[in-house]
Amino acid sequence: MEAFFTTFLLTAITQAGDRAQLLCAALGQRFDRPVPLSIGVILASGAMAAIGALGGVAVGTWISLDALRLFYALSLLFAGLGMLAPRRAVDTLPGWRTGPVLTGLLGLFILQFGDKGQFIIAATAARNHDWVWPLVGGWAGMVVGLVPAIVWQAKLADWPIRSVRLGAGVVITLIGAALALGAFGLV
């Protein structure tokens, strides 16, 4: 269960103000059909979590325990630094002539492939030698971080996202750095 809670919390927090969340809000305004768009986002999030979890378990069988510790530490370190870095503008996919389910599914899948949430899921799965709980936790965290943006769209601007993003980015970066130093035996 620790793997579930870790991946849930980290993937939900790392979505705050991220490009994926902004894309979901923009697509929510564009389509004004939250249920079909949410279905596409939920399917894309599930696919991303599955790829991360299964890839993490595969990697976890190939590398040593020390390397697993470093992999987990680096996933957190880079996720935290990614939250502190300036964001690029989001392509709202205006030329796509697909409906909300397919646009949400493909748009989010393309944007999130190899993103920090997927690496956190992979690192947690590798560290725990279990793909189920990291997959479920990461998937739930992505859904909790993204679907409200579809529903609340413009109200997202009223949320203290910048503060949450900066605060969480600092905390996650520090935890990742401490774990990385520990993996090298320096702490």
PDB file of N, CA and C in Angstrom, residues 3-37:
ATOM      1  N   ALA A   3       3.381   1.846  -1.799  1.00  0.00           N
ATOM      2  CA  ALA A   3       3.620   2.187  -3.204  1.00  0.00           C
ATOM      3  C   ALA A   3       2.414   2.917  -3.797  1.00  0.00           C
ATOM      4  N   PHE A   4       1.213   2.508  -3.407  1.00  0.00           N
ATOM      5  CA  PHE A   4       0.003   3.185  -3.884  1.00  0.00           C
ATOM      6  C   PHE A   4      -0.012   4.636  -3.413  1.00  0.00           C
ATOM      7  N   PHE A   5       0.160   4.840  -2.114  1.00  0.00           N
ATOM      8  CA  PHE A   5       0.079   6.194  -1.570  1.00  0.00           C
ATOM      9  C   PHE A   5       1.195   7.095  -2.080  1.00  0.00           C
ATOM     10  N   THR A   6       2.396   6.542  -2.210  1.00  0.00           N
ATOM     11  CA  THR A   6       3.522   7.337  -2.711  1.00  0.00           C
ATOM     12  C   THR A   6       3.264   7.813  -4.129  1.00  0.00           C
ATOM     13  N   THR A   7       2.908   6.875  -5.004  1.00  0.00           N
ATOM     14  CA  THR A   7       2.689   7.268  -6.395  1.00  0.00           C
ATOM     15  C   THR A   7       1.453   8.141  -6.539  1.00  0.00           C
ATOM     16  N   PHE A   8       0.416   7.858  -5.766  1.00  0.00           N
ATOM     17  CA  PHE A   8      -0.784   8.691  -5.823  1.00  0.00           C
ATOM     18  C   PHE A   8      -0.458  10.132  -5.458  1.00  0.00           C
ATOM     19  N   LEU A   9       0.169  10.310  -4.326  1.00  0.00           N
ATOM     20  CA  LEU A   9       0.481  11.658  -3.839  1.00  0.00           C
ATOM     21  C   LEU A   9       1.421  12.393  -4.792  1.00  0.00           C
ATOM     22  N   LEU A  10       2.489  11.734  -5.186  1.00  0.00           N
ATOM     23  CA  LEU A  10       3.475  12.405  -6.039  1.00  0.00           C
ATOM     24  C   LEU A  10       2.928  12.729  -7.429  1.00  0.00           C
ATOM     25  N   THR A  11       2.203  11.804  -8.036  1.00  0.00           N
ATOM     26  CA  THR A  11       1.690  12.110  -9.375  1.00  0.00           C
ATOM     27  C   THR A  11       0.590  13.165  -9.325  1.00  0.00           C
ATOM     28  N   ALA A  12      -0.230  13.154  -8.286  1.00  0.00           N
ATOM     29  CA  ALA A  12      -1.268  14.188  -8.170  1.00  0.00           C
ATOM     30  C   ALA A  12      -0.640  15.565  -7.969  1.00  0.00           C
ATOM     31  N   ILE A  13       0.343  15.648  -7.096  1.00  0.00           N
ATOM     32  CA  ILE A  13       0.978  16.937  -6.810  1.00  0.00           C
ATOM     33  C   ILE A  13       1.751  17.456  -8.021  1.00  0.00           C
ATOM     34  N   THR A  14       2.453  16.564  -8.714  1.00  0.00           N
ATOM     35  CA  THR A  14       3.254  17.030  -9.856  1.00  0.00           C
ATOM     36  C   THR A  14       2.400  17.481 -11.035  1.00  0.00           C
ATOM     37  N   GLN A  15       1.106  17.212 -11.010  1.00  0.00           N
ATOM     38  CA  GLN A  15       0.220  17.702 -12.069  1.00  0.00           C
ATOM     39  C   GLN A  15      -0.167  19.171 -11.865  1.00  0.00           C
ATOM     40  N   ALA A  16       0.011  19.681 -10.657  1.00  0.00           N
ATOM     41  CA  ALA A  16      -0.416  21.050 -10.339  1.00  0.00           C
ATOM     42  C   ALA A  16       0.270  22.061 -11.257  1.00  0.00           C
ATOM     43  N   GLY A  17      -0.503  22.703 -12.080  1.00  0.00           N
ATOM     44  CA  GLY A  17       0.006  23.732 -12.977  1.00  0.00           C
ATOM     45  C   GLY A  17       0.874  23.203 -14.099  1.00  0.00           C
ATOM     46  N   ASP A  18       0.922  21.889 -14.249  1.00  0.00           N
ATOM     47  CA  ASP A  18       1.733  21.282 -15.296  1.00  0.00           C
ATOM     48  C   ASP A  18       1.042  21.454 -16.649  1.00  0.00           C
ATOM     49  N   ARG A  19       1.804  21.234 -17.700  1.00  0.00           N
ATOM     50  CA  ARG A  19       1.250  21.396 -19.050  1.00  0.00           C
ATOM     51  C   ARG A  19       0.062  20.479 -19.294  1.00  0.00           C
ATOM     52  N   ALA A  20       0.089  19.284 -18.721  1.00  0.00           N
ATOM     53  CA  ALA A  20      -1.032  18.356 -18.904  1.00  0.00           C
ATOM     54  C   ALA A  20      -2.304  18.910 -18.274  1.00  0.00           C
ATOM     55  N   GLN A  21      -2.171  19.501 -17.108  1.00  0.00           N
ATOM     56  CA  GLN A  21      -3.341  20.082 -16.447  1.00  0.00           C
ATOM     57  C   GLN A  21      -3.866  21.279 -17.240  1.00  0.00           C
ATOM     58  N   LEU A  22      -2.966  22.082 -17.761  1.00  0.00           N
ATOM     59  CA  LEU A  22      -3.381  23.226 -18.575  1.00  0.00           C
ATOM     60  C   LEU A  22      -4.028  22.771 -19.885  1.00  0.00           C
ATOM     61  N   LEU A  23      -3.503  21.685 -20.468  1.00  0.00           N
ATOM     62  CA  LEU A  23      -4.117  21.134 -21.677  1.00  0.00           C
ATOM     63  C   LEU A  23      -5.529  20.648 -21.379  1.00  0.00           C
ATOM     64  N   CYS A  24      -5.699  19.967 -20.256  1.00  0.00           N
ATOM     65  CA  CYS A  24      -7.033  19.484 -19.882  1.00  0.00           C
ATOM     66  C   CYS A  24      -8.014  20.650 -19.712  1.00  0.00           C
ATOM     67  N   ALA A  25      -7.567  21.731 -19.080  1.00  0.00           N
ATOM     68  CA  ALA A  25      -8.435  22.901 -18.910  1.00  0.00           C
ATOM     69  C   ALA A  25      -8.786  23.518 -20.265  1.00  0.00           C
ATOM     70  N   ALA A  26      -7.786  23.632 -21.145  1.00  0.00           N
ATOM     71  CA  ALA A  26      -8.028  24.218 -22.468  1.00  0.00           C
ATOM     72  C   ALA A  26      -8.972  23.343 -23.298  1.00  0.00           C
ATOM     73  N   LEU A  27      -8.766  22.022 -23.236  1.00  0.00           N
ATOM     74  CA  LEU A  27      -9.663  21.126 -23.974  1.00  0.00           C
ATOM     75  C   LEU A  27     -11.057  21.118 -23.359  1.00  0.00           C
ATOM     76  N   GLY A  28     -11.137  21.303 -22.061  1.00  0.00           N
ATOM     77  CA  GLY A  28     -12.439  21.404 -21.406  1.00  0.00           C
ATOM     78  C   GLY A  28     -13.216  22.609 -21.910  1.00  0.00           C
ATOM     79  N   GLN A  29     -12.536  23.727 -22.098  1.00  0.00           N
ATOM     80  CA  GLN A  29     -13.192  24.914 -22.641  1.00  0.00           C
ATOM     81  C   GLN A  29     -13.545  24.720 -24.106  1.00  0.00           C
ATOM     82  N   ARG A  30     -12.653  24.088 -24.838  1.00  0.00           N
ATOM     83  CA  ARG A  30     -12.876  23.905 -26.274  1.00  0.00           C
ATOM     84  C   ARG A  30     -14.078  22.998 -26.548  1.00  0.00           C
ATOM     85  N   PHE A  31     -14.170  21.887 -25.849  1.00  0.00           N
ATOM     86  CA  PHE A  31     -15.230  20.928 -26.141  1.00  0.00           C
ATOM     87  C   PHE A  31     -16.479  21.145 -25.314  1.00  0.00           C
ATOM     88  N   ASP A  32     -16.349  21.677 -24.124  1.00  0.00           N
ATOM     89  CA  ASP A  32     -17.476  21.877 -23.205  1.00  0.00           C
ATOM     90  C   ASP A  32     -18.303  20.593 -23.060  1.00  0.00           C
ATOM     91  N   ARG A  33     -17.609  19.474 -23.053  1.00  0.00           N
ATOM     92  CA  ARG A  33     -18.212  18.149 -22.842  1.00  0.00           C
ATOM     93  C   ARG A  33     -17.301  17.390 -21.879  1.00  0.00           C
ATOM     94  N   PRO A  34     -17.448  17.637 -20.586  1.00  0.00           N
ATOM     95  CA  PRO A  34     -16.485  17.096 -19.627  1.00  0.00           C
ATOM     96  C   PRO A  34     -16.451  15.572 -19.522  1.00  0.00           C
ATOM     97  N   VAL A  35     -17.570  14.904 -19.684  1.00  0.00           N
ATOM     98  CA  VAL A  35     -17.579  13.447 -19.502  1.00  0.00           C
ATOM     99  C   VAL A  35     -16.780  12.738 -20.599  1.00  0.00           C
ATOM    100  N   PRO A  36     -17.044  12.986 -21.892  1.00  0.00           N
ATOM    101  CA  PRO A  36     -16.248  12.289 -22.903  1.00  0.00           C
ATOM    102  C   PRO A  36     -14.765  12.664 -22.848  1.00  0.00           C
ATOM    103  N   LEU A  37     -14.476  13.922 -22.587  1.00  0.00           N
ATOM    104  CA  LEU A  37     -13.082  14.353 -22.482  1.00  0.00           C
ATOM    105  C   LEU A  37     -12.402  13.680 -21.290  1.00  0.00           C
TER     106      LEU A  37
END
